[in-house]
Amino acid sequence: MRTTSENIDGIQWFHRVTLQDGRVTAGVVDVARHEGLYLFDRLDFKGKSVLDIGCWDGYFSFMAEQRGAKRVVSLDDPEFRWGGLDGYKFLHRHFQSRAEWCKGSIFALPRERFDIVLCYGVLYHINDPLTAMINCFHATLQEVVFEGVFYESREPTLFLLAPREFHDDPTNIYALSTGYLQKVAAMCGFELVETRTPKYAATRWRRFFRKVRPGYDRAALRFRRVGEMTPAYKASCFSLAPVTLNKA
């Protein structure tokens, strides 16, 4: 694989990525050092097809490809965020990638299915996480990983965030309980494989009495398909119906 001397200073980076010539992009999130927080390091990409929802600069897309994925689709819409496509395009050239960039949203996924679906940092920015999650599960043949503002609770609840309540960001809407994610997963034929959540106290006793602070918790949950199911809600229950996909 080649290196490049192209200028990276004029790009608004989100992901901090180490390039082949040793330089590091000036991203605000050092995902390379914290892959475990996304359960990304727990996935086997060899020979798999991958959908990366909300890919931004594409770190996870390009790393999945380098770890053996046979096909990667990177989905995002730069109109909904800052930074544009410059970072993704640069890394695509830099890594001589075959990943396919696709403009879309979690409500307008490609009408096909993928072995692995990555949904990092998306669900808490949208006002209909139920439809969004159903879409992700419909699009997944084997495994899906969600990461975001999730809090530990067996109750399937949502916590409404007022604009700028969390990190002064007006795009944050809901924090989701881990119980909520697991219940939707079960309705779609998935079981929980593993969870990565923050640890706040040194003892189980202190954790038991810790107040739930949904706006400050992050977690990643990995699910595996065990059945072919669709929630039996009526179409009238949705303001935006989930995407239906071919089963092949």
Short mmCIF file of C-alpha atoms in Angstrom, two decimals:
data_model
loop_
_atom_site.label_atom_id
_atom_site.label_comp_id
_atom_site.label_asym_id
_atom_site.label_seq_id
_atom_site.Cartn_x
_atom_site.Cartn_y
_atom_site.Cartn_z
CA MET A 1 0.00 0.00 0.00
CA ARG A 2 1.28 3.43 -0.82
CA THR A 3 1.88 6.50 1.30
CA THR A 4 0.89 10.00 0.32
CA SER A 5 2.25 13.47 0.92
CA GLU A 6 -1.10 15.17 0.33
CA ASN A 7 -1.93 18.03 2.70
CA ILE A 8 -4.24 17.02 5.57
CA ASP A 9 -4.20 20.31 7.46
CA GLY A 10 -7.09 21.86 5.57
CA ILE A 11 -9.51 19.04 6.37
CA GLN A 12 -12.00 19.17 9.24
CA TRP A 13 -11.34 15.77 10.76
CA PHE A 14 -13.60 13.87 13.13
CA HIS A 15 -11.62 10.61 13.34
CA ARG A 16 -8.01 10.61 14.48
CA VAL A 17 -6.29 8.22 12.08
CA THR A 18 -2.64 7.20 11.82
CA LEU A 19 -1.53 7.37 8.20
CA GLN A 20 0.98 5.08 6.52
CA ASP A 21 3.65 7.79 6.58
CA GLY A 22 3.32 8.22 10.35
CA ARG A 23 1.25 11.39 10.36
CA VAL A 24 -1.93 11.50 12.46
CA THR A 25 -5.07 13.32 11.37
CA ALA A 26 -6.28 16.04 13.74
CA GLY A 27 -9.54 14.34 14.66
CA VAL A 28 -11.51 14.97 17.83
CA VAL A 29 -12.15 11.25 18.48
CA ASP A 30 -9.23 8.84 18.83
CA VAL A 31 -11.14 5.75 17.73
CA ALA A 32 -7.98 3.81 16.89
CA ARG A 33 -6.90 3.77 20.54
CA HIS A 34 -10.36 2.90 21.80
CA GLU A 35 -11.67 0.26 19.42
CA GLY A 36 -12.64 -1.84 22.43
CA LEU A 37 -15.19 0.78 23.48
CA TYR A 38 -16.97 0.10 20.18
CA LEU A 39 -16.54 -3.69 20.35
CA PHE A 40 -14.94 -3.27 16.94
CA ASP A 41 -11.98 -5.40 17.95
CA ARG A 42 -14.36 -8.27 18.75
CA LEU A 43 -15.64 -8.66 15.20
CA ASP A 44 -14.33 -11.10 12.57
CA PHE A 45 -14.50 -9.30 9.23
CA LYS A 46 -12.83 -11.95 7.07
CA GLY A 47 -14.89 -12.56 3.97
CA LYS A 48 -17.82 -10.51 5.31
CA SER A 49 -19.92 -7.73 3.85
CA VAL A 50 -20.15 -4.64 6.08
CA LEU A 51 -22.47 -1.63 6.32
CA ASP A 52 -21.01 1.31 8.29
CA ILE A 53 -23.90 3.64 9.20
CA GLY A 54 -22.84 7.20 9.98
CA CYS A 55 -19.30 6.52 8.77
CA TRP A 56 -18.04 10.14 8.93
CA ASP A 57 -14.32 10.01 7.94
CA GLY A 58 -14.58 6.26 7.44
CA TYR A 59 -12.12 4.89 10.00
CA PHE A 60 -14.22 1.81 10.74
CA SER A 61 -14.98 1.24 7.06
CA PHE A 62 -11.32 1.24 6.06
CA MET A 63 -10.19 -0.82 9.04
CA ALA A 64 -12.89 -3.44 8.37
CA GLU A 65 -11.65 -3.64 4.79
CA GLN A 66 -8.03 -4.00 5.91
CA ARG A 67 -9.08 -6.79 8.26
CA GLY A 68 -10.50 -8.88 5.47
CA ALA A 69 -14.02 -7.63 4.68
CA LYS A 70 -14.90 -8.56 1.12
CA ARG A 71 -17.21 -5.55 0.68
CA VAL A 72 -17.78 -2.38 2.68
CA VAL A 73 -20.51 0.22 2.19
CA SER A 74 -19.93 3.52 4.02
CA LEU A 75 -23.19 5.40 4.58
CA ASP A 76 -23.60 8.98 5.71
CA ASP A 77 -25.04 12.37 4.75
CA PRO A 78 -22.59 15.28 5.11
CA GLU A 79 -25.50 17.73 5.08
CA PHE A 80 -26.43 16.56 8.58
CA ARG A 81 -23.02 17.21 10.14
CA TRP A 82 -19.91 19.33 9.91
CA GLY A 83 -16.73 18.28 8.13
CA GLY A 84 -17.99 17.33 4.68
CA LEU A 85 -16.50 14.44 2.70
CA ASP A 86 -12.91 15.64 2.47
CA GLY A 87 -11.67 13.33 5.21
CA TYR A 88 -13.36 10.25 3.80
CA LYS A 89 -12.13 10.98 0.26
CA PHE A 90 -8.57 11.53 1.48
CA LEU A 91 -8.47 8.26 3.42
CA HIS A 92 -10.11 6.39 0.54
CA ARG A 93 -7.26 7.48 -1.73
CA HIS A 94 -4.63 7.03 0.94
CA PHE A 95 -5.58 3.42 1.70
CA GLN A 96 -6.39 2.64 -1.95
CA SER A 97 -9.74 1.47 -0.69
CA ARG A 98 -12.53 -0.28 -2.57
CA ALA A 99 -15.15 0.77 0.00
CA GLU A 100 -18.30 2.22 -1.51
CA TRP A 101 -19.55 5.55 -0.20
CA CYS A 102 -23.35 5.91 -0.14
CA LYS A 103 -25.35 9.04 0.68
CA GLY A 104 -28.25 8.11 2.90
CA SER A 105 -29.48 7.84 6.45
CA ILE A 106 -30.49 5.21 8.95
CA PHE A 107 -34.02 5.75 7.64
CA ALA A 108 -32.93 5.22 4.02
CA LEU A 109 -30.55 2.27 4.03
CA PRO A 110 -29.47 0.38 0.90
CA ARG A 111 -32.15 -2.18 0.05
CA GLU A 112 -29.91 -5.16 0.70
CA ARG A 113 -28.52 -7.10 3.63
CA PHE A 114 -25.02 -7.25 5.09
CA ASP A 115 -23.20 -9.77 7.26
CA ILE A 116 -22.17 -7.08 9.75
CA VAL A 117 -23.79 -3.71 10.43
CA LEU A 118 -22.01 -0.99 12.43
CA CYS A 119 -24.13 1.77 13.97
CA TYR A 120 -21.83 3.98 16.00
CA GLY A 121 -22.90 7.33 17.47
CA VAL A 122 -26.24 7.55 15.65
CA LEU A 123 -29.29 6.46 17.67
CA TYR A 124 -29.18 9.25 20.25
CA HIS A 125 -29.28 11.91 17.53
CA ILE A 126 -32.65 10.86 16.07
CA ASN A 127 -36.28 11.18 17.20
CA ASP A 128 -37.39 7.69 16.10
CA PRO A 129 -34.86 5.18 17.44
CA LEU A 130 -37.37 2.31 17.16
CA THR A 131 -37.69 2.54 13.39
CA ALA A 132 -33.95 3.13 13.10
CA MET A 133 -33.11 0.02 15.09
CA ILE A 134 -35.60 -2.13 13.18
CA ASN A 135 -33.97 -0.94 9.95
CA CYS A 136 -30.53 -1.95 11.25
CA PHE A 137 -31.75 -5.39 12.31
CA HIS A 138 -33.54 -5.91 8.98
CA ALA A 139 -30.30 -5.10 7.16
CA THR A 140 -28.20 -7.52 9.24
CA LEU A 141 -27.54 -11.14 8.31
CA GLN A 142 -25.22 -12.00 11.21
CA GLU A 143 -24.12 -9.32 13.67
CA VAL A 144 -24.87 -5.68 14.47
CA VAL A 145 -23.14 -3.36 16.94
CA PHE A 146 -24.67 -0.19 18.38
CA GLU A 147 -22.68 2.45 20.26
CA GLY A 148 -23.99 5.62 21.77
CA VAL A 149 -25.53 7.35 24.77
CA PHE A 150 -26.93 4.24 26.44
CA TYR A 151 -27.46 3.73 30.16
CA GLU A 152 -27.61 0.52 32.15
CA SER A 153 -31.17 -0.40 33.04
CA ARG A 154 -33.27 -3.51 32.56
CA GLU A 155 -36.33 -1.34 31.95
CA PRO A 156 -36.87 -0.61 28.21
CA THR A 157 -36.90 3.17 28.52
CA LEU A 158 -35.87 6.32 26.68
CA PHE A 159 -34.54 9.43 28.41
CA LEU A 160 -35.41 12.66 26.61
CA LEU A 161 -32.58 15.16 26.34
CA ALA A 162 -33.41 18.83 25.92
CA PRO A 163 -31.38 20.73 23.29
CA ARG A 164 -27.84 21.34 24.57
CA GLU A 165 -28.49 19.37 27.77
CA PHE A 166 -25.74 16.89 26.92
CA HIS A 167 -22.34 18.30 25.89
CA ASP A 168 -24.06 21.52 24.77
CA ASP A 169 -25.08 19.69 21.58
CA PRO A 170 -28.52 20.50 20.10
CA THR A 171 -28.47 17.28 18.03
CA ASN A 172 -28.80 14.96 21.04
CA ILE A 173 -32.39 13.80 21.57
CA TYR A 174 -32.63 10.46 23.41
CA ALA A 175 -30.51 8.40 25.71
CA LEU A 176 -31.55 4.74 25.46
CA SER A 177 -31.53 2.09 28.16
CA THR A 178 -29.71 -1.17 27.53
CA GLY A 179 -33.02 -2.87 28.25
CA TYR A 180 -34.63 -0.92 25.40
CA LEU A 181 -32.02 -2.10 22.92
CA GLN A 182 -32.32 -5.70 24.08
CA LYS A 183 -36.11 -5.70 23.82
CA VAL A 184 -36.12 -4.33 20.27
CA ALA A 185 -33.39 -6.83 19.36
CA ALA A 186 -35.46 -9.73 20.67
CA MET A 187 -38.46 -8.61 18.62
CA CYS A 188 -36.25 -8.68 15.53
CA GLY A 189 -34.74 -12.13 16.15
CA PHE A 190 -31.45 -11.12 17.78
CA GLU A 191 -29.71 -12.04 21.02
CA LEU A 192 -27.19 -10.02 22.99
CA VAL A 193 -23.61 -11.26 22.58
CA GLU A 194 -21.77 -8.77 24.77
CA THR A 195 -21.93 -5.27 26.21
CA ARG A 196 -19.22 -2.73 26.91
CA THR A 197 -20.33 -0.18 29.51
CA PRO A 198 -18.44 2.29 31.68
CA LYS A 199 -17.60 1.33 35.23
CA TYR A 200 -18.32 4.04 37.78
CA ALA A 201 -17.67 2.42 41.16
CA ALA A 202 -15.12 0.06 42.60
CA THR A 203 -17.65 -2.15 44.35
CA ARG A 204 -20.91 -3.81 43.36
CA TRP A 205 -22.60 -2.20 46.36
CA ARG A 206 -21.71 1.32 45.23
CA ARG A 207 -22.81 0.53 41.68
CA PHE A 208 -26.17 -0.69 42.97
CA PHE A 209 -26.88 2.68 44.55
CA ARG A 210 -25.45 4.78 41.73
CA LYS A 211 -28.10 7.08 40.31
CA VAL A 212 -28.76 6.54 36.63
CA ARG A 213 -27.32 9.45 34.69
CA PRO A 214 -28.51 8.73 31.14
CA GLY A 215 -27.00 11.86 29.66
CA TYR A 216 -23.51 10.87 30.72
CA ASP A 217 -23.33 7.15 30.01
CA ARG A 218 -22.01 5.58 26.82
CA ALA A 219 -21.99 1.93 25.88
CA ALA A 220 -21.66 -0.50 23.00
CA LEU A 221 -23.89 -3.56 22.51
CA ARG A 222 -23.27 -6.39 20.08
CA PHE A 223 -26.14 -8.57 18.85
CA ARG A 224 -26.29 -11.80 16.82
CA ARG A 225 -29.15 -13.00 14.63
CA VAL A 226 -30.82 -16.15 15.94
CA GLY A 227 -34.14 -15.96 14.07
CA GLU A 228 -36.02 -14.23 11.27
CA MET A 229 -38.54 -11.96 13.00
CA THR A 230 -40.24 -8.61 12.50
CA PRO A 231 -42.14 -6.68 15.20
CA ALA A 232 -45.88 -7.11 14.63
CA TYR A 233 -46.83 -3.45 14.91
CA LYS A 234 -49.46 -2.14 12.50
CA ALA A 235 -48.28 0.17 9.73
CA SER A 236 -50.32 3.00 11.26
CA CYS A 237 -48.07 2.89 14.35
CA PHE A 238 -45.18 4.43 12.42
CA SER A 239 -44.80 7.95 11.12
CA LEU A 240 -41.97 6.56 8.99
CA ALA A 241 -42.31 2.85 8.29
CA PRO A 242 -39.26 0.58 8.66
CA VAL A 243 -37.49 -0.41 5.46
CA THR A 244 -38.38 -3.86 4.14
CA LEU A 245 -35.64 -5.85 2.45
CA ASN A 246 -35.37 -8.90 0.28
CA LYS A 247 -34.60 -11.98 2.36
CA ALA A 248 -32.10 -13.41 -0.12
#
